[in-house]
DNA sequence: TTGTAAGCGTTATCAT
DNA sequence: ATGATAACGCTTACAA
């Protein structure tokens, strides 16, 4: 009933070795005799010892924690299953790593200063950045702080940052091609935020595909990855281009909104207007009709980002060429 | 371009005061002359000084971090918008508190040991527990560790734990009453996991209301708060009780699944079967028909939990009577 | 292989 | 109000 945590000295005493030997035994056991190792292991178990992170950090100059940064200025996007997938992926990628996962969310309507300052202050050893926007200044902040970081999704700047991504252009091509294959010739798109690489790239893939087929690429409405945004955007898109027979929504959440708008206008899906989404993070199977979409391997992507960060932290040579995952088309009933 | 973080000594030197004075000035400024205070503030700003958390922790014996614990054994529930709301609420509740938010997720198929050990090891000053299950042993672990903690949702054990909750019984009564008011007399329910208080209480509220009206309360299928689970549960429920004219689903995610099953069976909603859900976390507005549901103020609840934890950490007297929020009925088109 | 000893950057105690 | 000085618990030369 001592209440107080046992210290390394307690362990050393219990194991009848010096504090340094105990320390060595606990940290991998270099230059420790089998007997000493066993005695220390025993003492640790008996005492329920757990190293004091603060003391360790103070001398190792590492914090043994990494930040998951979500610099999302828009509250709504947190409803996005994407974030949940990212959290799950990072968490899973950390198994056995004994690193704390510190969550760094932007407060609503807050500038980029706080996050940048925090990251520059040496409170974490590294960072994974998700939902990165052009104006969030995270790239420069991370570079200045020289903090090991991996972006989930291609960053904007020069090629100095590590990142992992899904091939959004290819995914959008898949979606658009699917619409063309089902006979559509007048295809519009509802984009993600165009200050995010995912938004930009998916628009690009849509445009490239249409042009290659000699089709018009002027039916575009910028949106925000939310369902209600998607519904509103669909109204504007259909008002401006009543002849549309296909729509590519750059996220399933937006596609859900599009579906509502189409229903309320009495347009049949896919008979009147075919629809393809993007993400496949649980929404697509629950819409009616089920959404044809592009599978975005978020968890795999994020686990890869975590692995890359761990490698960086371990000082391993990490290739600067990013890891890019290939999305696949998921057939539904909407196209 | 020194790269290294400035230390308190640097600040003291820059401000021409002793290290102790600098420290006092930085920590609230007790017994510091205005001149000294100004000089230190200046130096801090010029140097971009940020205290070394590890060194501070070592002496204060606080870690300045709290854990958000999600001991969810079931991967799927992480798709639940509930978790997103919790994260947002805790994060928002932490504004200005200068506390790190450490995310502690259960790994899939993992026992409760790791989380309990972590919490007992003094790595965090306190914890907020969400998505608590009966067998996750968190209550005893937290009690043993004497770690300040606040549960989001009533815990199982005796009244020793602090918690914040929504009145799930009242919410379920609201939902059930709504079905009765619309003329339904044969009402079933699809429950949440019955090893979770939210699952238990919502079942209770449904049952109480039916009994008070002299209606049968035997049409029950236990489920898991997921959409696909809800769809399957609805099939079983309707097979066993073909005469049902109303269903209370204990979460919107499950209600979404129920809706699919009803559609596929050609049952009209609400004409043939009326449906009320629970949560109103963004799903309800996107179904067709829009779901009638019970608003669960997750963000407010979670912010209150965070505030309570902060008070506990500050040593403030926190009443042991829990804060209970009242849910409200949200009209949709499904009942 | 082991132990001794010197810090890591901060707060807290206690004179002044 | 201020400034020495002693912890806090750990890792890591360096010596043995």
XYZ file of C-alpha atoms (C1' of nucleotides) in Angstrom:
702
model
C 0.000 0.000 0.000
C 2.788 2.457 -0.671
C 0.824 4.458 -3.204
C 4.023 5.858 -4.639
C 5.395 4.429 -7.851
C 8.474 2.269 -7.442
C 11.606 3.829 -8.863
C 14.574 2.373 -10.620
C 16.410 2.413 -7.324
C 13.754 0.191 -5.808
C 14.136 -2.239 -8.651
C 17.909 -2.215 -8.332
C 17.725 -2.864 -4.631
C 15.168 -5.629 -5.064
C 17.365 -7.259 -7.698
C 20.576 -6.637 -5.810
C 22.260 -4.872 -8.663
C 23.268 -1.292 -9.274
C 20.939 1.242 -10.732
C 22.858 1.313 -14.007
C 22.648 -2.412 -14.438
C 18.955 -2.282 -13.755
C 18.607 0.472 -16.313
C 20.518 -1.477 -18.913
C 18.526 -4.611 -18.255
C 15.298 -2.715 -18.698
C 16.410 -1.049 -21.912
C 17.168 -4.013 -24.096
C 19.782 -5.692 -21.982
C 23.039 -4.774 -23.698
C 26.004 -5.853 -21.640
C 23.986 -7.490 -18.939
C 24.624 -10.998 -17.624
C 21.765 -13.453 -17.882
C 21.554 -13.670 -14.114
C 21.344 -9.924 -13.661
C 18.790 -9.713 -16.425
C 16.632 -12.347 -14.805
C 16.902 -10.747 -11.394
C 15.874 -7.386 -12.795
C 13.008 -8.816 -14.808
C 11.820 -10.472 -11.673
C 12.053 -7.362 -9.587
C 10.218 -5.354 -12.221
C 7.380 -7.835 -12.260
C 7.199 -8.086 -8.477
C 7.195 -4.363 -7.953
C 5.043 -3.549 -10.940
C 7.669 -1.077 -11.991
C 7.099 1.218 -14.908
C 9.754 3.750 -15.887
C 9.033 7.381 -15.207
C 8.667 8.853 -18.656
C 9.520 12.360 -17.571
C 12.813 11.369 -16.045
C 13.681 9.291 -19.042
C 12.725 12.046 -21.459
C 14.794 14.531 -19.575
C 17.964 12.638 -20.246
C 17.243 10.971 -23.583
C 15.859 14.190 -25.004
C 13.045 12.260 -26.532
C 9.453 12.495 -25.416
C 8.340 9.077 -26.615
C 5.197 10.586 -27.953
C 4.042 11.551 -31.395
C 1.307 13.883 -32.454
C -1.569 13.128 -34.728
C -2.314 16.524 -36.182
C -5.685 17.313 -37.671
C -5.531 20.953 -38.717
C -9.121 20.961 -39.848
C -10.540 24.467 -39.692
C -13.993 23.185 -40.487
C -15.796 21.507 -37.597
C -17.949 19.508 -39.899
C -15.270 17.419 -41.411
C -14.806 15.732 -38.080
C -18.015 13.894 -38.834
C -16.130 12.351 -41.647
C -15.384 8.657 -41.186
C -12.019 9.484 -42.677
C -10.803 10.828 -39.357
C -11.954 7.735 -37.537
C -10.045 5.629 -40.014
C -6.940 7.715 -39.544
C -7.088 7.394 -35.791
C -7.594 3.686 -36.017
C -4.743 3.326 -38.495
C -2.272 5.318 -36.461
C -3.251 3.555 -33.302
C -2.851 0.169 -34.945
C 0.431 1.221 -36.496
C 1.767 1.944 -33.054
C 1.419 -1.569 -31.639
C 4.434 -2.484 -29.635
C 6.079 0.875 -30.138
C 5.529 2.256 -26.632
C 4.796 5.690 -27.961
C 2.066 7.955 -26.703
C -0.364 9.201 -29.274
C -1.126 12.837 -28.647
C -4.121 14.162 -30.489
C -3.790 17.674 -31.813
C -7.014 19.094 -33.148
C -7.556 22.540 -34.391
C -10.046 24.493 -32.366
C -12.872 25.886 -34.366
C -12.069 29.204 -35.987
C -8.547 29.171 -34.702
C -5.510 30.180 -36.649
C -2.627 27.841 -37.334
C -0.430 29.395 -34.668
C -1.133 27.163 -31.730
C -0.562 23.880 -33.520
C 2.606 25.150 -35.130
C 3.928 26.462 -31.841
C 3.147 23.261 -30.081
C 4.961 21.197 -32.659
C 7.941 23.516 -32.568
C 8.202 23.325 -28.810
C 9.730 19.915 -28.634
C 6.737 18.347 -26.898
C 6.603 15.453 -29.331
C 9.203 13.481 -31.254
C 7.324 13.454 -34.497
C 4.029 14.078 -36.184
C 1.542 12.562 -38.528
C -0.507 15.130 -40.346
C -3.918 14.341 -41.718
C -6.506 16.569 -43.351
C -3.896 19.055 -44.411
C -4.973 22.355 -45.967
C -2.972 24.758 -47.997
C -3.171 27.645 -45.600
C -2.528 25.811 -42.375
C 1.194 26.596 -42.509
C 2.038 23.218 -41.105
C 4.609 22.418 -43.735
C 6.776 25.397 -42.975
C 6.288 24.994 -39.249
C 7.399 21.390 -39.353
C 10.339 22.174 -41.564
C 11.466 24.997 -39.308
C 11.139 22.825 -36.249
C 12.980 20.040 -38.055
C 10.440 17.691 -36.626
C 10.185 14.264 -38.247
C 6.808 14.159 -39.870
C 4.797 12.145 -42.310
C 1.805 13.531 -44.126
C -1.225 11.453 -44.895
C -1.906 12.879 -48.304
C 0.544 14.710 -50.513
C 1.638 18.070 -49.143
C 1.844 21.173 -51.305
C 5.422 22.304 -51.040
C 8.580 20.981 -52.551
C 9.490 17.351 -52.210
C 11.112 17.671 -48.807
C 8.278 16.179 -46.802
C 7.614 12.523 -46.340
C 4.157 11.398 -47.179
C 1.908 8.497 -47.911
C -1.085 8.787 -50.145
C -3.740 7.075 -52.090
C -3.593 7.743 -55.817
C -6.475 10.171 -55.934
C -6.060 10.930 -59.605
C -6.248 7.250 -60.481
C -9.232 6.821 -58.187
C -11.115 9.646 -59.823
C -10.285 8.208 -63.235
C -11.710 4.874 -62.137
C -14.906 6.562 -61.038
C -15.250 8.666 -64.153
C -14.420 5.791 -66.455
C -17.117 3.762 -64.755
C -19.648 6.433 -65.601
C -18.489 6.533 -69.187
C -18.588 2.753 -69.433
C -22.197 2.780 -68.338
C -22.998 5.010 -71.261
C -22.944 8.446 -69.666
C -21.695 11.284 -71.800
C -22.527 14.403 -69.815
C -20.726 14.025 -66.540
C -20.353 16.580 -63.783
C -18.388 16.531 -60.558
C -18.736 17.806 -57.049
C -15.274 18.386 -55.717
C -13.694 18.349 -52.311
C -12.118 21.512 -50.935
C -9.680 22.759 -53.532
C -7.235 23.812 -50.862
C -6.615 20.157 -50.147
C -4.588 17.837 -52.350
C -7.281 15.167 -52.238
C -9.773 17.691 -53.580
C -7.435 18.883 -56.301
C -6.324 15.459 -57.446
C -9.780 13.970 -57.663
C -10.885 16.872 -59.806
C -7.852 16.326 -61.980
C -8.614 12.649 -62.529
C -12.178 13.433 -63.495
C -11.049 16.133 -65.933
C -8.312 14.056 -67.552
C -10.639 11.171 -68.203
C -13.342 13.302 -69.742
C -10.892 15.053 -72.016
C -9.368 11.820 -73.206
C -12.846 10.797 -74.272
C -13.557 14.124 -75.877
C -16.248 14.946 -73.356
C -16.997 18.313 -71.800
C -15.453 19.053 -68.413
C -17.248 22.225 -67.468
C -19.817 20.913 -64.994
C -17.960 21.489 -61.759
C -19.066 22.687 -58.339
C -16.605 23.045 -55.518
C -17.730 21.592 -52.230
C -16.478 20.643 -48.784
C -16.614 16.878 -48.203
C -19.824 17.141 -46.168
C -23.231 15.623 -46.856
C -25.217 18.803 -46.564
C -22.652 20.582 -48.693
C -23.027 17.834 -51.258
C -26.786 18.243 -51.339
C -26.537 21.965 -51.931
C -23.800 21.569 -54.498
C -25.886 19.047 -56.381
C -28.710 21.550 -56.636
C -26.432 24.156 -58.104
C -24.831 21.658 -60.440
C -28.163 20.382 -61.771
C -29.570 23.866 -62.104
C -26.599 24.947 -64.166
C -26.437 21.751 -66.213
C -29.871 20.106 -66.459
C -28.562 17.739 -69.108
C -26.256 15.859 -66.745
C -26.550 12.086 -66.827
C -23.650 11.278 -64.519
C -22.037 12.755 -61.420
C -18.776 11.991 -59.729
C -18.832 13.081 -56.090
C -15.351 13.284 -54.622
C -16.468 11.720 -51.342
C -19.224 9.370 -50.251
C -20.441 11.842 -47.675
C -21.059 14.340 -50.457
C -22.509 11.585 -52.642
C -25.022 10.925 -49.900
C -26.097 14.533 -50.108
C -26.272 14.333 -53.891
C -28.512 11.317 -53.570
C -30.915 13.258 -51.391
C -31.087 16.082 -53.871
C -31.663 13.703 -56.751
C -34.426 11.920 -54.856
C -36.148 15.128 -53.918
C -36.086 16.193 -57.554
C -37.547 12.901 -58.605
C -34.504 11.880 -60.579
C -33.978 8.138 -60.630
C -30.532 6.765 -59.795
C -28.903 5.429 -61.845
C -31.527 5.527 -64.624
C -31.692 9.300 -64.975
C -28.451 10.234 -63.322
C -25.678 7.809 -62.437
C -23.558 8.560 -59.413
C -20.135 7.420 -58.241
C -18.607 8.394 -54.931
C -15.204 8.083 -53.304
C -14.032 6.579 -50.019
C -15.984 3.431 -49.196
C -15.653 4.002 -45.482
C -18.945 2.510 -44.435
C -21.384 4.970 -45.938
C -21.604 3.539 -49.416
C -23.261 0.304 -48.363
C -25.954 2.065 -46.400
C -27.381 4.358 -49.005
C -30.203 3.437 -51.243
C -29.362 2.638 -53.878
C -26.035 1.407 -52.632
C -23.324 3.683 -53.852
C -20.858 2.723 -56.500
C -17.641 4.116 -55.155
C -13.867 3.989 -55.044
C -12.279 2.268 -52.112
C -9.849 4.473 -50.249
C -7.569 2.286 -48.109
C -7.343 4.781 -45.269
C -6.281 2.408 -42.558
C -3.547 0.860 -44.674
C -2.393 4.275 -45.783
C -2.299 5.577 -42.267
C -0.563 2.523 -40.908
C 2.074 2.985 -43.571
C 2.488 6.599 -42.549
C 2.944 5.526 -38.968
C 5.494 2.914 -39.952
C 7.388 5.518 -41.943
C 7.413 7.864 -38.981
C 8.657 5.137 -36.683
C 11.452 4.445 -39.146
C 12.340 8.122 -39.252
C 12.428 8.273 -35.493
C 14.627 5.207 -35.378
C 17.044 6.957 -37.685
C 16.473 4.396 -40.405
C 16.976 5.501 -43.982
C 13.523 6.311 -45.247
C 13.239 6.704 -48.986
C 11.953 10.109 -49.968
C 9.759 8.575 -52.618
C 6.318 8.430 -51.135
C 4.326 5.284 -50.735
C 1.241 5.513 -52.926
C -1.653 3.133 -52.580
C -3.935 2.258 -55.430
C -7.668 2.633 -54.963
C -10.125 0.152 -56.406
C -13.620 0.484 -57.768
C -16.435 -0.893 -55.632
C -19.566 -1.764 -57.548
C -22.827 -0.595 -56.082
C -26.193 0.168 -57.632
C -25.818 3.856 -58.348
C -23.954 3.666 -61.658
C 20.096 29.083 -35.778
C 20.932 27.226 -32.583
C 18.444 24.449 -33.170
C 18.419 23.617 -29.489
C 15.508 24.744 -27.372
C 16.226 27.636 -25.061
C 16.185 26.686 -21.384
C 15.038 28.502 -18.319
C 18.621 29.518 -17.702
C 18.731 31.220 -21.070
C 15.609 33.130 -20.203
C 16.992 34.113 -16.815
C 20.211 35.342 -18.348
C 18.379 37.243 -21.075
C 16.153 38.880 -18.452
C 19.004 39.463 -16.017
C 17.280 37.692 -13.169
C 17.888 34.429 -11.381
C 16.508 31.179 -12.581
C 14.100 31.060 -9.645
C 12.655 34.434 -10.440
C 12.256 33.472 -14.051
C 10.470 30.309 -13.026
C 8.128 32.186 -10.724
C 7.376 34.766 -13.360
C 6.521 32.069 -15.845
C 4.277 30.205 -13.430
C 1.733 32.815 -12.535
C 4.008 35.491 -11.164
C 3.557 35.150 -7.411
C 6.037 37.289 -5.529
C 7.573 38.790 -8.607
C 8.116 42.482 -9.111
C 6.443 44.056 -12.115
C 9.834 44.899 -13.599
C 11.126 41.365 -13.248
C 7.882 40.022 -14.675
C 8.120 42.276 -17.690
C 11.742 41.412 -18.277
C 10.984 37.717 -18.151
C 7.934 37.985 -20.392
C 10.085 39.816 -22.850
C 12.867 37.295 -22.764
C 10.403 34.445 -23.206
C 8.950 36.083 -26.263
C 12.312 36.962 -27.758
C 13.746 33.514 -27.247
C 10.577 31.637 -28.091
C 10.973 29.788 -24.855
C 8.677 26.934 -24.011
C 9.145 25.028 -20.755
C 10.483 21.524 -20.964
C 7.549 19.399 -19.930
C 9.677 16.476 -18.849
C 11.763 18.508 -16.453
C 8.696 20.157 -15.063
C 6.864 16.868 -14.682
C 9.786 15.355 -12.910
C 9.574 17.803 -10.080
C 5.877 18.624 -9.985
C 4.967 14.949 -10.226
C 2.285 15.813 -12.689
C 2.395 14.859 -16.348
C 0.112 17.595 -17.634
C -1.596 15.112 -19.815
C -4.870 13.256 -19.584
C -6.007 10.152 -21.347
C -9.097 9.713 -23.409
C -9.779 6.026 -23.000
C -11.893 4.152 -25.503
C -11.885 0.546 -24.335
C -13.945 -0.569 -27.281
C -13.271 -4.239 -27.983
C -15.303 -4.100 -31.143
C -13.577 -2.445 -34.087
C -16.796 -1.495 -35.701
C -18.004 0.904 -33.116
C -15.208 3.214 -34.097
C -17.251 3.997 -37.173
C -19.753 5.418 -34.785
C -20.062 9.204 -34.932
C -20.292 9.000 -31.171
C -16.537 8.649 -30.893
C -15.967 11.623 -33.116
C -18.256 13.659 -30.926
C -16.418 12.564 -27.832
C -13.076 13.529 -29.260
C -14.371 16.880 -30.329
C -15.967 17.487 -26.946
C -12.883 16.623 -24.962
C -10.684 18.627 -27.244
C -12.958 21.629 -26.964
C -13.216 21.194 -23.229
C -9.471 21.481 -22.975
C -9.164 24.974 -24.420
C -6.696 26.995 -22.472
C -5.857 24.152 -20.139
C -2.404 23.364 -21.508
C -2.965 19.669 -21.126
C -1.983 17.056 -23.637
C -4.713 14.758 -24.815
C -3.424 11.229 -25.051
C -5.609 8.866 -26.973
C -5.834 5.364 -25.578
C -7.613 2.950 -27.866
C -8.025 -0.683 -27.323
C -6.345 -2.799 -29.931
C -8.608 -5.213 -31.646
C -9.038 -8.479 -29.752
C -6.913 -7.312 -26.912
C -7.637 -7.844 -23.271
C -8.055 -4.991 -20.828
C -4.604 -5.421 -19.358
C -2.636 -2.918 -21.373
C -4.963 0.013 -20.872
C -5.256 -0.693 -17.161
C -1.514 -1.006 -16.779
C -0.922 2.163 -18.665
C -3.340 4.116 -16.530
C -1.845 2.686 -13.365
C 1.667 3.638 -14.384
C 1.374 7.304 -13.680
C 1.760 8.346 -17.290
C -1.267 10.613 -17.167
C -2.828 12.795 -14.497
C -6.366 11.748 -15.170
C -8.660 9.985 -17.575
C -11.903 10.351 -19.397
C -13.505 7.040 -20.218
C -15.929 6.678 -23.076
C -17.577 3.607 -24.534
C -17.221 1.702 -21.285
C -18.106 -1.998 -21.175
C -18.829 -4.115 -18.197
C -15.929 -6.489 -18.614
C -13.237 -3.977 -19.439
C -12.107 -3.802 -15.799
C -11.451 -0.106 -16.098
C -13.374 0.827 -13.007
C -11.317 -1.308 -10.697
C -8.095 -0.363 -12.435
C -8.813 3.324 -12.050
C -9.854 2.905 -8.453
C -6.717 0.950 -7.625
C -4.542 3.497 -9.337
C -6.415 6.259 -7.541
C -6.384 8.119 -10.803
C -8.831 10.994 -11.153
C -11.292 9.931 -13.780
C -14.620 10.878 -15.228
C -16.767 8.463 -17.148
C -18.859 9.526 -20.092
C -21.851 7.369 -19.318
C -22.746 5.845 -15.991
C -20.314 3.192 -14.811
C -21.482 -0.093 -13.333
C -19.973 -0.241 -9.891
C -20.842 1.578 -6.718
C -21.166 5.325 -6.670
C -17.495 6.060 -6.218
C -16.801 7.121 -9.779
C -17.473 10.498 -11.223
C -19.492 10.524 -14.364
C -21.530 12.564 -16.744
C -24.340 11.112 -18.743
C -27.321 11.712 -20.879
C -30.549 10.431 -19.390
C -30.851 7.362 -21.567
C -33.946 6.090 -19.825
C -35.740 9.366 -20.404
C -34.544 9.433 -23.997
C -35.871 5.957 -24.674
C -39.163 6.918 -23.039
C -39.392 9.898 -25.348
C -38.841 7.703 -28.358
C -41.293 5.033 -27.260
C -43.916 7.547 -26.268
C -43.602 9.109 -29.688
C -44.417 5.752 -31.279
C -47.405 5.296 -28.996
C -48.614 8.820 -29.717
C -48.608 8.068 -33.405
C -50.978 5.195 -32.742
C -48.594 2.246 -32.585
C -49.501 -0.508 -30.193
C -47.102 -3.327 -31.045
C -43.670 -1.906 -30.545
C -40.342 -3.715 -30.636
C -36.838 -2.573 -29.885
C -33.351 -3.220 -31.125
C -31.014 -2.645 -28.248
C -27.431 -1.582 -27.898
C -24.903 -3.927 -26.318
C -26.345 -4.961 -22.969
C -22.923 -4.862 -21.379
C -22.993 -1.097 -21.731
C -25.061 1.245 -19.560
C -26.383 3.084 -22.588
C -27.684 -0.194 -23.987
C -29.242 -1.231 -20.713
C -30.876 2.107 -19.940
C -32.406 2.598 -23.351
C -33.958 -0.840 -23.129
C -35.269 0.070 -19.691
C -36.922 3.257 -20.894
C -38.615 1.417 -23.722
C -39.866 -1.303 -21.399
C -41.127 1.078 -18.713
C -43.116 3.099 -21.180
C -44.762 0.099 -22.784
C -45.744 -1.360 -19.431
C -47.226 1.889 -18.249
C -49.446 1.763 -21.299
C -50.308 -1.883 -20.787
C -48.488 -2.871 -23.967
C -46.399 -5.986 -24.527
C -42.671 -5.646 -24.093
C -41.474 -8.938 -25.479
C -40.231 -7.897 -28.917
C -36.558 -7.370 -28.147
C -33.412 -8.179 -30.079
C -30.013 -7.368 -28.658
C -27.655 -5.673 -31.064
C -24.338 -3.820 -31.209
C -24.805 -0.183 -32.241
C -23.745 -0.892 -35.832
C -25.714 -0.447 -39.034
C -25.197 -3.940 -40.380
C -26.004 -5.361 -36.966
C -29.180 -3.316 -36.990
C -30.198 -4.661 -40.363
C -29.741 -8.255 -39.234
C -31.460 -7.637 -35.921
C -34.442 -6.125 -37.717
C -34.818 -9.271 -39.774
C -34.883 -11.423 -36.690
C -37.231 -9.079 -34.914
C -39.709 -8.974 -37.786
C -39.542 -12.719 -38.315
C -40.346 -13.359 -34.683
C -43.002 -10.651 -34.477
C -44.613 -10.028 -37.862
C -47.287 -7.921 -36.228
C -44.924 -5.113 -35.234
C -46.042 -1.611 -36.200
C -43.305 0.323 -34.423
C -39.593 -0.087 -33.681
C -37.323 1.791 -31.359
C -33.690 1.394 -32.414
C -31.317 2.363 -29.631
C -28.988 4.167 -32.033
C -29.324 5.890 -35.383
C -26.658 3.700 -36.894
C -28.781 0.665 -36.085
C -31.898 2.485 -37.231
C -30.221 2.988 -40.574
C -29.816 -0.763 -40.825
C -33.410 -1.298 -39.792
C -34.501 1.046 -42.529
C -32.667 -1.008 -45.100
C -34.288 -4.197 -43.915
C -37.724 -2.614 -43.948
C -37.183 -1.295 -47.459
C -35.992 -4.611 -48.754
C -39.079 -6.278 -47.304
C -41.308 -3.733 -48.930
C -42.529 -2.309 -45.635
C -43.370 1.370 -45.828
C -41.994 3.726 -43.200
C -43.801 5.016 -41.258
C -47.056 3.736 -42.758
C -46.478 0.058 -42.085
C -43.797 0.303 -39.452
C -42.824 3.477 -37.631
C -39.237 3.863 -36.533
C -37.487 6.037 -33.980
C -33.740 6.109 -33.447
C -31.376 7.584 -30.902
C -28.374 9.906 -31.199
C -28.966 12.550 -33.851
C -25.279 12.769 -34.651
C -25.606 13.507 -38.316
C -27.050 10.292 -39.630
C -30.701 10.955 -38.948
C -31.020 13.789 -41.437
C -29.510 11.785 -44.235
C -31.726 8.759 -44.273
C -34.845 8.497 -46.323
C -37.213 8.996 -44.828
C -35.457 11.252 -42.399
C -35.247 9.568 -39.061
C -37.272 10.648 -36.084
C -34.758 10.392 -33.290
C -33.650 11.493 -29.853
C -30.937 14.080 -29.677
C -27.971 12.939 -27.627
C -25.915 15.999 -26.636
C -22.588 14.200 -26.878
C -20.389 17.211 -27.236
C -21.975 19.008 -24.304
C -21.824 15.870 -22.224
C -18.207 15.298 -23.034
C -17.250 18.888 -22.450
C -18.880 18.642 -19.036
C -16.892 15.500 -18.321
C -13.720 17.305 -19.264
C -14.598 20.259 -17.085
C -15.253 17.904 -14.183
C -11.908 16.234 -14.690
C -10.128 19.568 -14.802
C -11.808 20.489 -11.535
C -10.735 17.216 -9.983
C -7.183 17.797 -11.103
C -7.259 21.281 -9.687
C -8.283 19.825 -6.367
C -11.605 21.603 -6.506
C -14.500 20.033 -4.650
C -16.422 18.130 -7.276
C -19.867 16.969 -6.245
C -20.259 13.232 -6.469
C -23.710 13.627 -7.912
C -23.313 13.168 -11.623
C -24.296 15.710 -14.193
C -27.123 14.298 -16.279
C -28.206 15.881 -19.518
C -31.701 15.612 -20.852
C -32.205 14.395 -24.389
C -34.852 15.841 -26.656
C -36.998 14.393 -29.392
C -36.160 15.357 -32.944
C -39.002 15.033 -35.379
C -38.279 13.348 -38.656
C -40.433 11.467 -41.132
C -40.065 7.946 -39.850
C -42.679 8.009 -37.075
C 29.931 -7.208 -17.150
C 29.368 -3.979 -13.453
C 29.189 0.251 -10.575
C 30.223 5.281 -9.746
C 29.028 9.700 -10.808
C 27.563 13.390 -13.589
C 24.062 15.561 -15.503
C 19.163 16.462 -18.094
C 15.737 21.370 -16.965
C 12.627 22.344 -13.841
C 10.288 23.607 -9.281
C 10.492 24.232 -4.306
C 12.676 25.254 0.080
C 14.874 28.410 2.564
C 17.839 31.960 3.611
C 18.609 36.666 2.555
C 11.034 40.045 -3.814
C 15.080 37.488 -4.853
C 18.685 33.950 -5.425
C 21.447 29.810 -4.017
C 20.726 25.038 -3.646
C 18.675 20.644 -3.366
C 15.867 17.426 -5.210
C 12.884 14.772 -9.040
C 14.187 9.568 -11.593
C 16.549 8.363 -15.199
C 20.492 7.298 -18.793
C 25.184 7.217 -20.005
C 30.080 8.014 -20.120
C 33.773 6.316 -17.847
C 36.366 3.626 -14.628
C 37.043 -0.675 -12.590
